[in-house]
Short mmCIF file of C-alpha atoms and ligand atoms in Angstrom, two decimals:
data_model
loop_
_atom_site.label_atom_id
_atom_site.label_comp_id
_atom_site.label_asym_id
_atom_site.label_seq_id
_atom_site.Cartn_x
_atom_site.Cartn_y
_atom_site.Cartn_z
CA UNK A 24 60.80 -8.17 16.40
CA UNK A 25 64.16 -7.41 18.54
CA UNK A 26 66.75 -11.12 17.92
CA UNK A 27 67.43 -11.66 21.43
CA UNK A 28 70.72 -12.69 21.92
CA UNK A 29 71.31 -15.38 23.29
CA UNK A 30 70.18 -18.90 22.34
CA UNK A 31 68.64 -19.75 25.83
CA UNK A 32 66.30 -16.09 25.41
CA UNK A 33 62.79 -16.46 23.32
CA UNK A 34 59.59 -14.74 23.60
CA UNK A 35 57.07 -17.10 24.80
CA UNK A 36 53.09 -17.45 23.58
CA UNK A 37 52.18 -14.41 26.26
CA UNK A 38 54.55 -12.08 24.09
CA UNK A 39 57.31 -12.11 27.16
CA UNK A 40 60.68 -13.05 27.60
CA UNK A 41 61.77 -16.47 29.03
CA UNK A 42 64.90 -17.53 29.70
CA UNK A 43 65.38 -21.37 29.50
CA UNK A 44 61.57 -22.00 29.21
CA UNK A 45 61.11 -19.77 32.40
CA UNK A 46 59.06 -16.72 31.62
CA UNK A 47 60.90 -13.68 32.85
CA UNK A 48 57.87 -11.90 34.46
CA UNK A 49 56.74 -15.06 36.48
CA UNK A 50 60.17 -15.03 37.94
CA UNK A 51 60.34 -11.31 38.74
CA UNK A 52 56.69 -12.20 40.70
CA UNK A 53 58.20 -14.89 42.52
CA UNK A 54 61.94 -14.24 43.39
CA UNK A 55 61.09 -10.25 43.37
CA UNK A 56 63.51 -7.66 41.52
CA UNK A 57 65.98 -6.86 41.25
CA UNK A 58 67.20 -10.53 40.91
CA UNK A 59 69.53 -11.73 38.25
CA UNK A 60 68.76 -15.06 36.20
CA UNK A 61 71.14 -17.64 34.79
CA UNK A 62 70.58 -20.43 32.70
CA UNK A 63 72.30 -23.66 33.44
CA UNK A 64 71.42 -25.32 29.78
CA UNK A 65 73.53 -21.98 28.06
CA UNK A 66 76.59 -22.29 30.84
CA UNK A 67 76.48 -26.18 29.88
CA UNK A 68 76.20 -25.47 26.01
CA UNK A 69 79.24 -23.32 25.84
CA UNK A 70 81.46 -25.34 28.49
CA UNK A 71 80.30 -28.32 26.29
CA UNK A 72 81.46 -26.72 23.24
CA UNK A 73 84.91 -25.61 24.75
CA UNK A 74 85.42 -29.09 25.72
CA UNK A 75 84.60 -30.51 22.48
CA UNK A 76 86.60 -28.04 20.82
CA UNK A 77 90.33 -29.60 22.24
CA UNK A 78 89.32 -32.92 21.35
CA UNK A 79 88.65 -31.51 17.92
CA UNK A 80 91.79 -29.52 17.41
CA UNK A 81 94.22 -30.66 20.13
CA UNK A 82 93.07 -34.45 20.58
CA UNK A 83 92.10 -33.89 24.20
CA UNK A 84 95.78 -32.61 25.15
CA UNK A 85 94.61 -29.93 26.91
CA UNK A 86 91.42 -28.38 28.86
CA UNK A 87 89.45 -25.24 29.24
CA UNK A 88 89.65 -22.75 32.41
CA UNK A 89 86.58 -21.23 33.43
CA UNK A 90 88.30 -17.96 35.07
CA UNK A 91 85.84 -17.45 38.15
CA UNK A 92 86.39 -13.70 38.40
CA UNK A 93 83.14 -13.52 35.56
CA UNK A 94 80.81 -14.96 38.12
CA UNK A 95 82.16 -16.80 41.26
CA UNK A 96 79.57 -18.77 43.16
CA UNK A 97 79.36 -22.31 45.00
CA UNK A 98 77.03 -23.85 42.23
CA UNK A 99 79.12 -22.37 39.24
CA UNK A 100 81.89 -23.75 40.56
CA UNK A 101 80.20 -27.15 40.66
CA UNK A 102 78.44 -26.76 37.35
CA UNK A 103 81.88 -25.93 35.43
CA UNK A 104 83.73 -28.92 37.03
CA UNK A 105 80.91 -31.54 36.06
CA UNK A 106 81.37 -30.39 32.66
CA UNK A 107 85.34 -31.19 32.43
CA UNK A 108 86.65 -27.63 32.81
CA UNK A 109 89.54 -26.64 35.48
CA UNK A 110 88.84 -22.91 37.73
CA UNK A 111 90.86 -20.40 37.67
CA UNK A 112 90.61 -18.24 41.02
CA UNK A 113 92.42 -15.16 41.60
CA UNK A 114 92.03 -14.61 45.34
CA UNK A 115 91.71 -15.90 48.69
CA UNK A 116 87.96 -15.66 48.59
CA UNK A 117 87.34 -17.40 45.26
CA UNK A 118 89.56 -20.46 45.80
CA UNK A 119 87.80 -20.98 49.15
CA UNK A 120 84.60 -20.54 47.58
CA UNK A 121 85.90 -23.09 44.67
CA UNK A 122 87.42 -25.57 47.80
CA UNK A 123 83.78 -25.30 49.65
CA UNK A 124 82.01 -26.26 46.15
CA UNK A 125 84.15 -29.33 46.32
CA UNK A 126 86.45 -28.35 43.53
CA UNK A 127 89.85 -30.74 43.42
CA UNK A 128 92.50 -28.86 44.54
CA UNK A 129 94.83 -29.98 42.06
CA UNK A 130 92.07 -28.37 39.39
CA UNK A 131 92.49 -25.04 40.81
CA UNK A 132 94.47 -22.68 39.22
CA UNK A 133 95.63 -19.65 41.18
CA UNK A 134 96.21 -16.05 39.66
CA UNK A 135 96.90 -12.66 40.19
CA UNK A 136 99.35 -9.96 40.17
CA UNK A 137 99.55 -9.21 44.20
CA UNK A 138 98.99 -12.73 45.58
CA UNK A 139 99.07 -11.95 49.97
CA UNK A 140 101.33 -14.10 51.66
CA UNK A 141 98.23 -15.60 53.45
CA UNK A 142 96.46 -16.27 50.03
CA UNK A 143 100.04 -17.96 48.52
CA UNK A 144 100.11 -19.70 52.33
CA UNK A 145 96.35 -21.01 51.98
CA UNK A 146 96.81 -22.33 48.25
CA UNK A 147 99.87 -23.76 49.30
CA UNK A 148 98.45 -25.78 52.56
CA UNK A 149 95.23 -26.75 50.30
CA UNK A 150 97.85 -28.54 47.80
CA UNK A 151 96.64 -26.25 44.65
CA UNK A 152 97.48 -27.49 41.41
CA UNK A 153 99.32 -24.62 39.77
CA UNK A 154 99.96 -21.00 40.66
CA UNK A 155 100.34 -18.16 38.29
CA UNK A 156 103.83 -16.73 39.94
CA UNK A 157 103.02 -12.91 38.42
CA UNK A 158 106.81 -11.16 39.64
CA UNK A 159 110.08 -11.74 40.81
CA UNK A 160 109.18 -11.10 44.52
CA UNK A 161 106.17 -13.43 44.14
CA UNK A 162 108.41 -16.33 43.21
CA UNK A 163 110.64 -15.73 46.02
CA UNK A 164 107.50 -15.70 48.63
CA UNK A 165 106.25 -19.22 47.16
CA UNK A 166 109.53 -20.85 47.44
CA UNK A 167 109.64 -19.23 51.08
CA UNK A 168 106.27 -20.70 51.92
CA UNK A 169 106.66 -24.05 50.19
CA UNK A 170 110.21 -24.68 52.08
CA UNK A 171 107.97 -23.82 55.20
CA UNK A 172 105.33 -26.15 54.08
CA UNK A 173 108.01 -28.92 53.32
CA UNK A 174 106.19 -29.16 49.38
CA UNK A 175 107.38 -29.03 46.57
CA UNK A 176 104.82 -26.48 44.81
CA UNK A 177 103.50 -26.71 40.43
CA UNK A 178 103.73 -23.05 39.42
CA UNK A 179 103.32 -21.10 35.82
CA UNK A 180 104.62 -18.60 35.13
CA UNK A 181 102.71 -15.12 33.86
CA UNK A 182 104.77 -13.80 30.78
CA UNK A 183 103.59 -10.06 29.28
CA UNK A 184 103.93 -11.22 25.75
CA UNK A 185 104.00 -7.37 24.79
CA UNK A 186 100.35 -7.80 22.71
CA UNK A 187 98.11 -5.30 22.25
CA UNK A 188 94.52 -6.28 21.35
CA UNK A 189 91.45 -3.90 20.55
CA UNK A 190 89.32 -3.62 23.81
CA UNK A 191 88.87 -0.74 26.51
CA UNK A 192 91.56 0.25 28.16
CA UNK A 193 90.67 -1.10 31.66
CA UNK A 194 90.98 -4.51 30.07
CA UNK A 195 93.92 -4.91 28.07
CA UNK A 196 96.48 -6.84 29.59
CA UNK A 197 99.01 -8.00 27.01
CA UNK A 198 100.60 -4.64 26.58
CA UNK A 199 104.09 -3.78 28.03
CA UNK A 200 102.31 -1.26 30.27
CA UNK A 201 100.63 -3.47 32.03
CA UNK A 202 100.76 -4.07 35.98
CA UNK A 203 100.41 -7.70 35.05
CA UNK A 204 103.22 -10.17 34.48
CA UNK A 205 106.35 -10.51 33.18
CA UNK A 206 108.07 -8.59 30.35
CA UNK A 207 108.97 -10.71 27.93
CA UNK A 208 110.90 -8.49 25.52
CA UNK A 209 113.77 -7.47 27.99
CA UNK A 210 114.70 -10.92 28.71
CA UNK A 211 112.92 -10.45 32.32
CA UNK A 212 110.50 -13.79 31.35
CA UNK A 213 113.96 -15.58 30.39
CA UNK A 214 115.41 -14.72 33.95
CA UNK A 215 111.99 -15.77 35.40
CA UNK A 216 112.37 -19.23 33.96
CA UNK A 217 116.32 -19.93 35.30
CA UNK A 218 115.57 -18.63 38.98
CA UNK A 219 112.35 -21.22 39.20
CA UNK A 220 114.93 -24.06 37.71
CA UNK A 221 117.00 -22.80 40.08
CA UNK A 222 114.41 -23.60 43.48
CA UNK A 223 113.65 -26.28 45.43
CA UNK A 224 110.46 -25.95 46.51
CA UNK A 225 109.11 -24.97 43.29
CA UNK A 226 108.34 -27.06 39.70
CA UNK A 227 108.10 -24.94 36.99
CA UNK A 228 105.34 -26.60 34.93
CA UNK A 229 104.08 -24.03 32.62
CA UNK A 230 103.91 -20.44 30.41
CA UNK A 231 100.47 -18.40 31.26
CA UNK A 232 99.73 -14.90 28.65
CA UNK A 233 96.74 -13.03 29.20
CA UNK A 234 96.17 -10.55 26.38
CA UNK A 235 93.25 -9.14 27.87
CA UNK A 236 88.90 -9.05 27.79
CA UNK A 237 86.24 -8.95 25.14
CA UNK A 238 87.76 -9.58 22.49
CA UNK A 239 86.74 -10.24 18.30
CA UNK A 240 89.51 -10.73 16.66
CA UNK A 241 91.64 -13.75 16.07
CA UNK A 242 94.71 -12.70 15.04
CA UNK A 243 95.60 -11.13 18.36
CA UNK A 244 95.38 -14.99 20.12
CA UNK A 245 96.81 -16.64 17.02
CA UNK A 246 100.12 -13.99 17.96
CA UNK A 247 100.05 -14.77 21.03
CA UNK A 248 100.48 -18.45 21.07
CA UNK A 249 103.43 -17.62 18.55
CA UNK A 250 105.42 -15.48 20.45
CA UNK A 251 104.86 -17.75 23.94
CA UNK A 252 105.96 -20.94 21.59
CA UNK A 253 109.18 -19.24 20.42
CA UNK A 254 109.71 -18.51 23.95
CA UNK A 255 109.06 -22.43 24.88
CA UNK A 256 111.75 -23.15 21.95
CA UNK A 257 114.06 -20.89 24.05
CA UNK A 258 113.60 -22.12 27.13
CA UNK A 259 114.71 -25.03 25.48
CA UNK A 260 118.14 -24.38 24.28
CA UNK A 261 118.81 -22.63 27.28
CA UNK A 262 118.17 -24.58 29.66
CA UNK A 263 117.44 -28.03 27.88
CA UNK A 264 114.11 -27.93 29.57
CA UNK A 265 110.40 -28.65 27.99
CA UNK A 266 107.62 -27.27 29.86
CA UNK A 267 104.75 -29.10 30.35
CA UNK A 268 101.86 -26.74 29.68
CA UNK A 269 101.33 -23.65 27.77
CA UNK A 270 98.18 -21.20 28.79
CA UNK A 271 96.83 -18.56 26.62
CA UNK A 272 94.36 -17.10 28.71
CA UNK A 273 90.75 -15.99 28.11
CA UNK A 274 89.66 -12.93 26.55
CA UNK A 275 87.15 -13.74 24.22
CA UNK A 276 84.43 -11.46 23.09
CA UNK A 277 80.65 -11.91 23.76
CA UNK A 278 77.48 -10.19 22.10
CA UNK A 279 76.09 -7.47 24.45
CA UNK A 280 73.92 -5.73 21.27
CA UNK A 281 72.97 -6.89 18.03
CA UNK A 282 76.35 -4.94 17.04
CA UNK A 283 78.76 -6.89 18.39
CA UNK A 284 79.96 -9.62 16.14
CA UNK A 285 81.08 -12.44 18.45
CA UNK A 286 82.68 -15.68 16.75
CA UNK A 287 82.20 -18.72 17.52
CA UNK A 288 84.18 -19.73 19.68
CA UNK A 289 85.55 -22.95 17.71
CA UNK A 290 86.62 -20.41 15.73
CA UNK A 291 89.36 -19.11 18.00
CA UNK A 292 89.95 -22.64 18.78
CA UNK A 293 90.91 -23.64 15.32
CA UNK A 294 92.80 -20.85 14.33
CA UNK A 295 95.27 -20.44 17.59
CA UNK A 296 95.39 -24.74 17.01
CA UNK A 297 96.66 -24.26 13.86
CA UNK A 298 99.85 -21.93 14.91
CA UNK A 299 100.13 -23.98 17.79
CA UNK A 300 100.83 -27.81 15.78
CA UNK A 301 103.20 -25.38 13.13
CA UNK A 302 105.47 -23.56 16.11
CA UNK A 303 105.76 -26.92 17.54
CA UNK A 304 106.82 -28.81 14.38
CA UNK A 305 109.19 -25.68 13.04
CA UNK A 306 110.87 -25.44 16.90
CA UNK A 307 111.06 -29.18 17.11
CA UNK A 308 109.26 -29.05 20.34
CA UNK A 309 106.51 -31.59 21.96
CA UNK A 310 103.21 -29.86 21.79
CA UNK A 311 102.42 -28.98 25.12
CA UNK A 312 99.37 -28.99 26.77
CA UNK A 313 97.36 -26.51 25.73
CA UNK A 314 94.84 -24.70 28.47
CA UNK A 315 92.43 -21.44 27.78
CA UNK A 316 90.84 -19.52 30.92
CA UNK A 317 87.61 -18.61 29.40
CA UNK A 318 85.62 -16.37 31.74
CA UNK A 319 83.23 -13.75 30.17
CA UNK A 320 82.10 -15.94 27.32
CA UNK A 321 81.04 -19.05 29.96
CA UNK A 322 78.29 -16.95 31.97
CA UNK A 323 78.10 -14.10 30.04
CA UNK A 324 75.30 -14.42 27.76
CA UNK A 325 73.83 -17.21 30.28
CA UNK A 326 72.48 -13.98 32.71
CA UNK A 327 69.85 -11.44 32.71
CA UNK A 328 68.53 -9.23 35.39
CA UNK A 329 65.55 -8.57 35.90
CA UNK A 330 64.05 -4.83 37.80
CA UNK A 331 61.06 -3.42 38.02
CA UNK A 332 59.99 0.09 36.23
CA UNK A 333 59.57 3.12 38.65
CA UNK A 334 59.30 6.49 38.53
CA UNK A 335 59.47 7.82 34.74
CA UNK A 336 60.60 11.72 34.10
CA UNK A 337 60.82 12.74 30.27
CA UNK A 338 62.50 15.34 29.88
CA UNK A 339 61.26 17.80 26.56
CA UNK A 340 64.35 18.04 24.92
CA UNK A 341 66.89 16.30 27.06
CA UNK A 342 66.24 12.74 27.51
CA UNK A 343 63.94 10.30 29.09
CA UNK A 344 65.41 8.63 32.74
CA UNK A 345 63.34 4.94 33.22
CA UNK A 346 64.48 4.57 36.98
CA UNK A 347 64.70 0.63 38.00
CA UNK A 348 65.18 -0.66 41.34
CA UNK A 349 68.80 -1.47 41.33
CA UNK A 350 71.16 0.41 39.61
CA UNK A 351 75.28 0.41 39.91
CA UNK A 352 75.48 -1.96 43.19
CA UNK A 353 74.33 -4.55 41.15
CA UNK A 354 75.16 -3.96 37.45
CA UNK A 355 78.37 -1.43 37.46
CA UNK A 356 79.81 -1.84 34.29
CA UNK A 357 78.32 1.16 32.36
CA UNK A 358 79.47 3.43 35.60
CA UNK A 359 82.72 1.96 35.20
CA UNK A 360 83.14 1.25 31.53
CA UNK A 361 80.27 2.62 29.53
CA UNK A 362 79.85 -0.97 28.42
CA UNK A 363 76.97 -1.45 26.15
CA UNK A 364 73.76 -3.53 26.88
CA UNK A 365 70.32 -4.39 25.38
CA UNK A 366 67.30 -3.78 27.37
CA UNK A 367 63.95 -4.95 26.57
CA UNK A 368 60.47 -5.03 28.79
CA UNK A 369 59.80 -8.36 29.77
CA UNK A 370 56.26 -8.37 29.79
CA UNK A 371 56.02 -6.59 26.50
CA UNK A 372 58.54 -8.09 24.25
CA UNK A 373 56.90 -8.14 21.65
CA UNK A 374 55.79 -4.36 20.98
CA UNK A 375 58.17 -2.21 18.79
CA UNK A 376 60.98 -0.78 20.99
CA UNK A 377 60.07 2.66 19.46
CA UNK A 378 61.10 4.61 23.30
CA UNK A 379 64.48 5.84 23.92
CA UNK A 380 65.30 5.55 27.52
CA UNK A 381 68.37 5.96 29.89
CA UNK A 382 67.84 3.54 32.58
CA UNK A 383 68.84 4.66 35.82
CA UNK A 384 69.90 3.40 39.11
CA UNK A 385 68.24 3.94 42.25
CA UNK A 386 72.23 5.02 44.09
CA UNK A 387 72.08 8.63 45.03
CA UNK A 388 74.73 9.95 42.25
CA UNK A 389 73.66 11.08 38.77
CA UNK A 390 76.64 8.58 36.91
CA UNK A 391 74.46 6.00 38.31
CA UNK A 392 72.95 4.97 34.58
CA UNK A 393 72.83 1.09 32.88
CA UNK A 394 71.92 2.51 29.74
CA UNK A 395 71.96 5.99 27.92
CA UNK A 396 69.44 6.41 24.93
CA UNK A 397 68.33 2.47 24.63
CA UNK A 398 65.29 1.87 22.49
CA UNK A 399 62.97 -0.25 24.68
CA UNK A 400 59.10 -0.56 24.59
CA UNK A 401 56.89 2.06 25.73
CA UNK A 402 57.02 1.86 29.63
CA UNK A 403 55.32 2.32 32.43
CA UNK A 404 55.55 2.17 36.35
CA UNK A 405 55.53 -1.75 37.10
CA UNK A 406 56.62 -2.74 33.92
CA UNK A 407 59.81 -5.76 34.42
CA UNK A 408 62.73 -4.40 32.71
CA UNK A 409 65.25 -6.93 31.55
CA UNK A 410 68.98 -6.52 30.65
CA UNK A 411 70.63 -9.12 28.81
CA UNK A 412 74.00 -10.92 28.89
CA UNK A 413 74.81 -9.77 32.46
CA UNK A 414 75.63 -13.13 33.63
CA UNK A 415 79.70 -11.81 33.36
CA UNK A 416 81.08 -9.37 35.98
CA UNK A 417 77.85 -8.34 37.08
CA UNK A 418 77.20 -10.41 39.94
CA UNK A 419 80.86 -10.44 40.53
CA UNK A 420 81.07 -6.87 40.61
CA UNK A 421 78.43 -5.79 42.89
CA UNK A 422 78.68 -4.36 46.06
CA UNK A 423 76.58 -2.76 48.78
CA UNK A 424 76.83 1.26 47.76
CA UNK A 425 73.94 2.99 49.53
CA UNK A 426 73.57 -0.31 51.61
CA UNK A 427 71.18 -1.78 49.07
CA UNK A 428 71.19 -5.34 49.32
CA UNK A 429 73.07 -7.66 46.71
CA UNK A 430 70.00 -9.55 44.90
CA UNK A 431 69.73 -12.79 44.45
CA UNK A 432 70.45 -14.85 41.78
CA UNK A 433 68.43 -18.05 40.33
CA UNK A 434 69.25 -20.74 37.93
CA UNK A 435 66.40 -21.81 35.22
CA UNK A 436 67.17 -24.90 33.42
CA UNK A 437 64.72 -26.72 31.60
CA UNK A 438 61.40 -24.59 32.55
CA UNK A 439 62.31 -25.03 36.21
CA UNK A 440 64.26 -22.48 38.37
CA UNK A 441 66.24 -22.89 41.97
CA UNK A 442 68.01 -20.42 44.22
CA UNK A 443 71.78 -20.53 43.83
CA UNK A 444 72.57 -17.35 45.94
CA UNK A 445 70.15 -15.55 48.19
CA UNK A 446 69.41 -12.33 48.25
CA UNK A 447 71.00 -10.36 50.68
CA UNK A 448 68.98 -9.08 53.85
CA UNK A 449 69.41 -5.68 55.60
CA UNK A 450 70.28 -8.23 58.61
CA UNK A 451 73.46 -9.17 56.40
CA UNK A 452 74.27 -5.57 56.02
CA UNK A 453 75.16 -5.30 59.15
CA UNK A 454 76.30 -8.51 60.51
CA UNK A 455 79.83 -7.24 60.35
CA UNK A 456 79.28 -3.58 61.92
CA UNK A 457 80.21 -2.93 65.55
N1 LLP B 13 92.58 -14.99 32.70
C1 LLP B 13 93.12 -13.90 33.26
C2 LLP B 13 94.46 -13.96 33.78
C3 LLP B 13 92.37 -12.72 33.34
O1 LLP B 13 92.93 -11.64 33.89
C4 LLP B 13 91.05 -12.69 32.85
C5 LLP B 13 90.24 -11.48 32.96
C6 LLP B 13 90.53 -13.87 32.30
C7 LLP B 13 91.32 -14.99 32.24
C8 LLP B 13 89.12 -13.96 31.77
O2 LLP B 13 88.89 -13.10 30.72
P1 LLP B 13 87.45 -13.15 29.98
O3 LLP B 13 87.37 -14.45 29.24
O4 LLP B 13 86.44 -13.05 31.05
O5 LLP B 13 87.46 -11.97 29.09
N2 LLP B 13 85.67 -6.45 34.83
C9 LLP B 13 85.91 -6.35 33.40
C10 LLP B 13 86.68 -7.55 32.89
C11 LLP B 13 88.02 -7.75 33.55
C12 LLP B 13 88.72 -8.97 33.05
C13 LLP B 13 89.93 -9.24 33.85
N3 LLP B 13 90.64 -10.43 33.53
C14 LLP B 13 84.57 -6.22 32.68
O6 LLP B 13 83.54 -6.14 33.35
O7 LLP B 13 84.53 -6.13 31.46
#
């Protein structure tokens, strides 16, 4: 039998896949397909277990970011903040989504590497708590906009700290070549901090490093906190100055197949902790508070989505296409990135996964795949195909290509399953058109 694998998948008495006690099929009947699935008990268990984590190795001096971009919604929103963790949002349209939720300003954090005036003006009137000042010219636009404003704005500061960690290149951000940040290593992040000491309307309150997605190593975070504490040490003969906070991003890897060997996370947690207490006792500086922006690895393994089987055309020699009703609108990331996924039938579970598939959309263009050469189990036209740990950039990603309607979504908890986004209608489609 396949390990499913996440802990909030099992195969139930009927031989089918549930997700939080909710069998997959009965949902796919219900709700219809395609229609991704989320369990609140995993999102809970890992946002519990980030939480735990800093009172473990930091004492509590510090606090977990769920970075929205994974999977931004009204209900994650509220489901993250219940559980102690601050949002990250990185434009307009998340932190009003996050504000609508009911999400304390003051717990948003605000990213991003082109920030519109209009976004910087609405996170500004809203009385956000920090924002990520990516560039030069975006430091000079929130001090414009706070004097306007008559505040006095809490901004970070996003430093390049020139590491490069193993992922795809779409999703490394560390690196020098990067359209994120700023450099570190030619004394631009130095200049950064002595023109925002310089402002009025701004308060320098913190160091931010991204060093990029889906990640499995530790060393790459451990480095990173190192080089963004010497900086901090610095900053502070230069300028005599402590800051406040010290951010190291998200980044860390999640299992998508049996292959990929995720840590736990604690794991991360303990190891960056460790650097973090030594910098701070070898620079003689006052540990700062110490936040991650966790994204992938909160919703990620949380999600599945659910389709149903169509046509079938094996190909002697070639390959096998199992076509699904959705396809890249809904699920882009093996378009995009050739990312890797599991795929199982949901009524059948339990049967050998002795076929090898490619699982393709229903978009008229032939990169249109989720899946090339997947073992699944034997299918056939109405089966419920399932693909697992899609609750990350999935959702988030989707769009209308082809005008197919964005699915819903539904959150199982406990055996018992709610709406959290509906389905789109064709009416939606074109409520904007002219
Ligand atoms: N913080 C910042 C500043 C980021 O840019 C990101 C991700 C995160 C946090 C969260 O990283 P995570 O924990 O989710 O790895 N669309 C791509 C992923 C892009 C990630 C961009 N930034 C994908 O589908 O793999």
């Amino acid at each position: 039998m396949m390990r499913l694998l996440s802990p909030c998948l099992e195969i139930n008495e009927r031989g089918r896949l549930a997700i939080s006690g909710c069998d997959a099929v009965e949902l796919a009947g219900q709700y219809g397909t395609p229609l991704y699935v989320m369990s609140e008990d995993e999102v809970r268990r890992v946002c519990k277990s980030y939480v735990q984590s800093f009172q473990k190795f930091y004492g509590g001096h510090g606090r977990p970011i769920y970075a929205s971009k994974a999977f931004s919604c009204k209900e994650i929103y509220r489901i993250v903040v219940s559980e102690g963790l601050d949002v990250e949002v990185v434009s307009g349209g998340e932190l009003y989504t996050a504000l609508q939720a009911g999400v304390l300003p003051q717990h948003i954090h605000f990213q991003g590497n082109n920030k519109s005036a209009g976004e910087i003006a609405f996170a500004v009137e809203n009385g956000v708590g920090d924002i990520v000042v990516d560039s030069f010219s975006e430091l000079r636009l929130v001090e414009r906009i706070a004097e306007g404003n008559n505040a006095v704005v809490n901004i970070s500061l996003r430093i390049k700290p020139g590491i490069d960690a193993h992922t795809h290149d779409f999703i490394r951000t560390g690196q020098i070549d990067s359209k994120f940040g700023i450099d570190l290593a030619s004394g631009e992040a130095l200049e950064a901090v002595r023109q925002s000491l310089s402002l009025e309307h701004v308060s320098l309150k913190g160091l931010h490093c991204h060093i990029g997605s889906q990640i499995f190593e530790v060393e790459p975070f451990v480095h990173a906190a190192e080089v963004m504490l010497e900086l901090f040490g610095q900053i502070k003969s230069q300028f005599g100055v402590e800051l406040e906070h010290l951010n190291l991003g998200g980044g860390f890897g999640v299992r998508y197949t049996q292959r990929d060997d995720a840590l736990p996370y604690e794991r991360y947690m303990e190891a960056v902790s460790q650097m973090v207490h030594k910098k701070c006792k070898d620079l003689g500086l006052d540990q700062p508070e110490i936040y991650i922006e966790p994204g992938r690895s909160v919703v990620a393994e949380a999600g599945i989505t659910l389709y149903t089987v169509g046509a079938i055309k094996e190909i002697p020699g070639v390959r096998n296409y199992v076509s699904i009703d959705g396809g890249m609108f809904e699920n882009p990331r093996y378009a995009l990135y050739q990312a890797d996924y599991t795929c199982l039938l949901a009524n059948k579970a339990n049967a050998p996964a002795d076929y090898i598939a490619t699982v393709a959309g229903k978009c008229c263009e032939s990169g249109d795949l989720i899946q090339e050469h997947t073992p699944i189990q034997r299918p056939e036209e109405g089966d419920i195909l399932a693909v697992l740990t899609t609750g990350a950039y999935n959702y988030s990603m989707a769009s209308n290509y082809n005008r197919n309607p964005r699915p819903a979504c539904v959150m199982v908890s406990q055996g018992e399953s709610r709406i959290i986004i509906k389905g789109e209608t064709y009416e939606d489609l074109v409520r904007n058109d002219v």
